[in-house]
Amino acid sequence: HSGDLLMRDERGCFVATGRLKEMIIRGGENIYPKEIEEFIYTHPAVKDVQVIGVPDRHYTEEVCACIVKREDITESEVQELVRRRAAAFKVPRYVLFMDSFPLLPNGKIDWKTLQKTAIERLSIH
């Protein structure tokens, strides 16, 4: 009912892995943004990252990594970082660099505005 996705660890404890509404469905594969974000966060040039789904005519949704940088990093470096650690379908097709993320009044990231901005910047119709 909460929309939270949980996984039970080897000790029987539950660990939050993301939220159902944030799950990306790409060609029938379920992709959890938090998993990809954790890979990307390991790069020292990344200050903040949000992985979102954007519309795609062939796969329904594609993976898009929105990144606030600490220092210089390229789209291909981000994609290679994920490629080394995850299945090919989880590699972000798009990488957008931003100065900051849109926030709600409560300080949380405004996911809907972020997605709308990404769609506009990528010229997806």
PDB file of C-alpha atoms in Angstrom:
ATOM      1  CA  HIS A   1       0.000   0.000   0.000  1.00  0.00           C
ATOM      2  CA  SER A   2       2.884   2.395   0.667  1.00  0.00           C
ATOM      3  CA  GLY A   3       4.430   1.992  -2.787  1.00  0.00           C
ATOM      4  CA  ASP A   4       7.810   1.123  -1.258  1.00  0.00           C
ATOM      5  CA  LEU A   5       9.787  -1.749  -2.791  1.00  0.00           C
ATOM      6  CA  LEU A   6      11.540  -3.939  -0.229  1.00  0.00           C
ATOM      7  CA  MET A   7      13.965  -6.831  -0.379  1.00  0.00           C
ATOM      8  CA  ARG A   8      14.620  -9.324   2.418  1.00  0.00           C
ATOM      9  CA  ASP A   9      18.313  -9.762   3.227  1.00  0.00           C
ATOM     10  CA  GLU A  10      20.060 -12.924   4.432  1.00  0.00           C
ATOM     11  CA  ARG A  11      19.224 -12.046   8.085  1.00  0.00           C
ATOM     12  CA  GLY A  12      15.512 -11.745   7.308  1.00  0.00           C
ATOM     13  CA  CYS A  13      15.514  -7.944   7.577  1.00  0.00           C
ATOM     14  CA  PHE A  14      13.828  -5.809   4.936  1.00  0.00           C
ATOM     15  CA  VAL A  15      15.818  -3.212   2.994  1.00  0.00           C
ATOM     16  CA  ALA A  16      14.139  -0.446   0.960  1.00  0.00           C
ATOM     17  CA  THR A  17      15.172  -0.689  -2.692  1.00  0.00           C
ATOM     18  CA  GLY A  18      13.014   2.053  -4.196  1.00  0.00           C
ATOM     19  CA  ARG A  19       9.458   3.065  -4.929  1.00  0.00           C
ATOM     20  CA  LEU A  20       7.043   1.296  -7.247  1.00  0.00           C
ATOM     21  CA  LYS A  21       6.064   4.482  -9.116  1.00  0.00           C
ATOM     22  CA  GLU A  22       9.744   5.186  -9.872  1.00  0.00           C
ATOM     23  CA  MET A  23      10.350   1.747 -11.408  1.00  0.00           C
ATOM     24  CA  ILE A  24      11.295   1.913 -15.099  1.00  0.00           C
ATOM     25  CA  ILE A  25       9.821  -0.711 -17.402  1.00  0.00           C
ATOM     26  CA  ARG A  26      12.039  -1.034 -20.477  1.00  0.00           C
ATOM     27  CA  GLY A  27      10.919  -3.629 -23.002  1.00  0.00           C
ATOM     28  CA  GLY A  28       9.358  -5.767 -20.274  1.00  0.00           C
ATOM     29  CA  GLU A  29      12.381  -5.535 -17.950  1.00  0.00           C
ATOM     30  CA  ASN A  30      11.905  -3.934 -14.530  1.00  0.00           C
ATOM     31  CA  ILE A  31      14.653  -1.456 -13.697  1.00  0.00           C
ATOM     32  CA  TYR A  32      15.047   0.019 -10.231  1.00  0.00           C
ATOM     33  CA  PRO A  33      16.571   3.517 -10.407  1.00  0.00           C
ATOM     34  CA  LYS A  34      18.145   3.263  -6.954  1.00  0.00           C
ATOM     35  CA  GLU A  35      20.387   0.388  -8.097  1.00  0.00           C
ATOM     36  CA  ILE A  36      21.766   2.405 -11.028  1.00  0.00           C
ATOM     37  CA  GLU A  37      22.105   5.530  -8.885  1.00  0.00           C
ATOM     38  CA  GLU A  38      24.250   3.600  -6.399  1.00  0.00           C
ATOM     39  CA  PHE A  39      26.646   2.580  -9.205  1.00  0.00           C
ATOM     40  CA  ILE A  40      26.893   6.154 -10.502  1.00  0.00           C
ATOM     41  CA  TYR A  41      27.423   7.601  -7.008  1.00  0.00           C
ATOM     42  CA  THR A  42      30.681   5.626  -6.759  1.00  0.00           C
ATOM     43  CA  HIS A  43      32.325   7.997  -9.245  1.00  0.00           C
ATOM     44  CA  PRO A  44      34.045  10.874  -7.419  1.00  0.00           C
ATOM     45  CA  ALA A  45      32.992  13.420 -10.066  1.00  0.00           C
ATOM     46  CA  VAL A  46      29.292  12.849  -9.296  1.00  0.00           C
ATOM     47  CA  LYS A  47      27.751  15.099  -6.663  1.00  0.00           C
ATOM     48  CA  ASP A  48      24.143  13.940  -7.079  1.00  0.00           C
ATOM     49  CA  VAL A  49      22.228  11.654  -9.421  1.00  0.00           C
ATOM     50  CA  GLN A  50      18.616  10.802 -10.166  1.00  0.00           C
ATOM     51  CA  VAL A  51      17.740   8.008 -12.589  1.00  0.00           C
ATOM     52  CA  ILE A  52      14.373   8.347 -14.281  1.00  0.00           C
ATOM     53  CA  GLY A  53      12.407   6.753 -17.092  1.00  0.00           C
ATOM     54  CA  VAL A  54      11.643   8.728 -20.225  1.00  0.00           C
ATOM     55  CA  PRO A  55       9.223   7.669 -22.972  1.00  0.00           C
ATOM     56  CA  ASP A  56      10.500   5.538 -25.850  1.00  0.00           C
ATOM     57  CA  ARG A  57       8.529   4.330 -28.870  1.00  0.00           C
ATOM     58  CA  HIS A  58      10.259   0.957 -29.076  1.00  0.00           C
ATOM     59  CA  TYR A  59      10.892   0.013 -25.414  1.00  0.00           C
ATOM     60  CA  THR A  60       8.064   2.029 -23.749  1.00  0.00           C
ATOM     61  CA  GLU A  61      10.655   3.667 -21.453  1.00  0.00           C
ATOM     62  CA  GLU A  62      14.404   4.322 -21.566  1.00  0.00           C
ATOM     63  CA  VAL A  63      16.817   4.946 -18.716  1.00  0.00           C
ATOM     64  CA  CYS A  64      17.976   8.533 -18.215  1.00  0.00           C
ATOM     65  CA  ALA A  65      20.581   9.526 -15.625  1.00  0.00           C
ATOM     66  CA  CYS A  66      20.362  13.154 -14.491  1.00  0.00           C
ATOM     67  CA  ILE A  67      23.613  14.194 -12.854  1.00  0.00           C
ATOM     68  CA  VAL A  68      24.910  17.153 -10.887  1.00  0.00           C
ATOM     69  CA  LYS A  69      28.710  17.100 -11.285  1.00  0.00           C
ATOM     70  CA  ARG A  70      31.481  17.900  -8.809  1.00  0.00           C
ATOM     71  CA  GLU A  71      34.043  17.841 -11.578  1.00  0.00           C
ATOM     72  CA  ASP A  72      34.213  16.886 -15.239  1.00  0.00           C
ATOM     73  CA  ILE A  73      32.736  13.550 -16.326  1.00  0.00           C
ATOM     74  CA  THR A  74      31.371  12.515 -19.722  1.00  0.00           C
ATOM     75  CA  GLU A  75      28.235  10.707 -20.799  1.00  0.00           C
ATOM     76  CA  SER A  76      30.294   7.759 -22.046  1.00  0.00           C
ATOM     77  CA  GLU A  77      32.137   7.490 -18.714  1.00  0.00           C
ATOM     78  CA  VAL A  78      28.819   7.241 -16.878  1.00  0.00           C
ATOM     79  CA  GLN A  79      27.518   4.631 -19.308  1.00  0.00           C
ATOM     80  CA  GLU A  80      30.731   2.583 -19.049  1.00  0.00           C
ATOM     81  CA  LEU A  81      30.609   2.724 -15.238  1.00  0.00           C
ATOM     82  CA  VAL A  82      27.118   1.181 -15.251  1.00  0.00           C
ATOM     83  CA  ARG A  83      27.992  -1.233 -18.084  1.00  0.00           C
ATOM     84  CA  ARG A  84      30.804  -2.750 -15.973  1.00  0.00           C
ATOM     85  CA  ARG A  85      28.479  -3.428 -13.041  1.00  0.00           C
ATOM     86  CA  ALA A  86      24.997  -4.111 -14.434  1.00  0.00           C
ATOM     87  CA  ALA A  87      23.107  -5.801 -17.232  1.00  0.00           C
ATOM     88  CA  ALA A  88      23.174  -4.032 -20.598  1.00  0.00           C
ATOM     89  CA  PHE A  89      19.481  -3.055 -20.441  1.00  0.00           C
ATOM     90  CA  LYS A  90      20.201  -1.002 -17.274  1.00  0.00           C
ATOM     91  CA  VAL A  91      22.830   1.233 -18.923  1.00  0.00           C
ATOM     92  CA  PRO A  92      21.399   4.756 -19.276  1.00  0.00           C
ATOM     93  CA  ARG A  93      20.629   5.567 -22.884  1.00  0.00           C
ATOM     94  CA  TYR A  94      20.622   9.233 -21.913  1.00  0.00           C
ATOM     95  CA  VAL A  95      22.844  11.150 -19.514  1.00  0.00           C
ATOM     96  CA  LEU A  96      21.889  14.745 -18.731  1.00  0.00           C
ATOM     97  CA  PHE A  97      24.091  17.086 -16.737  1.00  0.00           C
ATOM     98  CA  MET A  98      22.310  19.684 -14.617  1.00  0.00           C
ATOM     99  CA  ASP A  99      23.261  22.450 -12.204  1.00  0.00           C
ATOM    100  CA  SER A 100      20.661  21.286  -9.666  1.00  0.00           C
ATOM    101  CA  PHE A 101      17.439  19.292  -9.372  1.00  0.00           C
ATOM    102  CA  PRO A 102      13.985  20.869  -9.007  1.00  0.00           C
ATOM    103  CA  LEU A 103      12.733  20.660  -5.429  1.00  0.00           C
ATOM    104  CA  LEU A 104       9.322  20.511  -3.798  1.00  0.00           C
ATOM    105  CA  PRO A 105       8.549  22.877  -0.897  1.00  0.00           C
ATOM    106  CA  ASN A 106       9.443  20.060   1.540  1.00  0.00           C
ATOM    107  CA  GLY A 107      12.965  19.839   0.072  1.00  0.00           C
ATOM    108  CA  LYS A 108      12.455  16.548  -1.782  1.00  0.00           C
ATOM    109  CA  ILE A 109      13.271  16.254  -5.466  1.00  0.00           C
ATOM    110  CA  ASP A 110      10.329  17.114  -7.724  1.00  0.00           C
ATOM    111  CA  TRP A 111      10.447  13.935  -9.772  1.00  0.00           C
ATOM    112  CA  LYS A 112       7.663  14.973 -12.185  1.00  0.00           C
ATOM    113  CA  THR A 113       9.315  18.297 -13.042  1.00  0.00           C
ATOM    114  CA  LEU A 114      12.671  16.542 -13.437  1.00  0.00           C
ATOM    115  CA  GLN A 115      11.127  14.069 -15.865  1.00  0.00           C
ATOM    116  CA  LYS A 116       9.372  16.852 -17.803  1.00  0.00           C
ATOM    117  CA  THR A 117      12.652  18.805 -18.045  1.00  0.00           C
ATOM    118  CA  ALA A 118      14.495  15.714 -19.284  1.00  0.00           C
ATOM    119  CA  ILE A 119      11.852  15.029 -21.939  1.00  0.00           C
ATOM    120  CA  GLU A 120      12.065  18.649 -23.146  1.00  0.00           C
ATOM    121  CA  ARG A 121      15.888  18.664 -23.228  1.00  0.00           C
ATOM    122  CA  LEU A 122      15.963  15.358 -25.103  1.00  0.00           C
ATOM    123  CA  SER A 123      13.219  16.543 -27.523  1.00  0.00           C
ATOM    124  CA  ILE A 124      11.165  13.411 -26.916  1.00  0.00           C
ATOM    125  CA  HIS A 125       7.593  13.576 -28.162  1.00  0.00           C
TER     126      HIS A 125
END
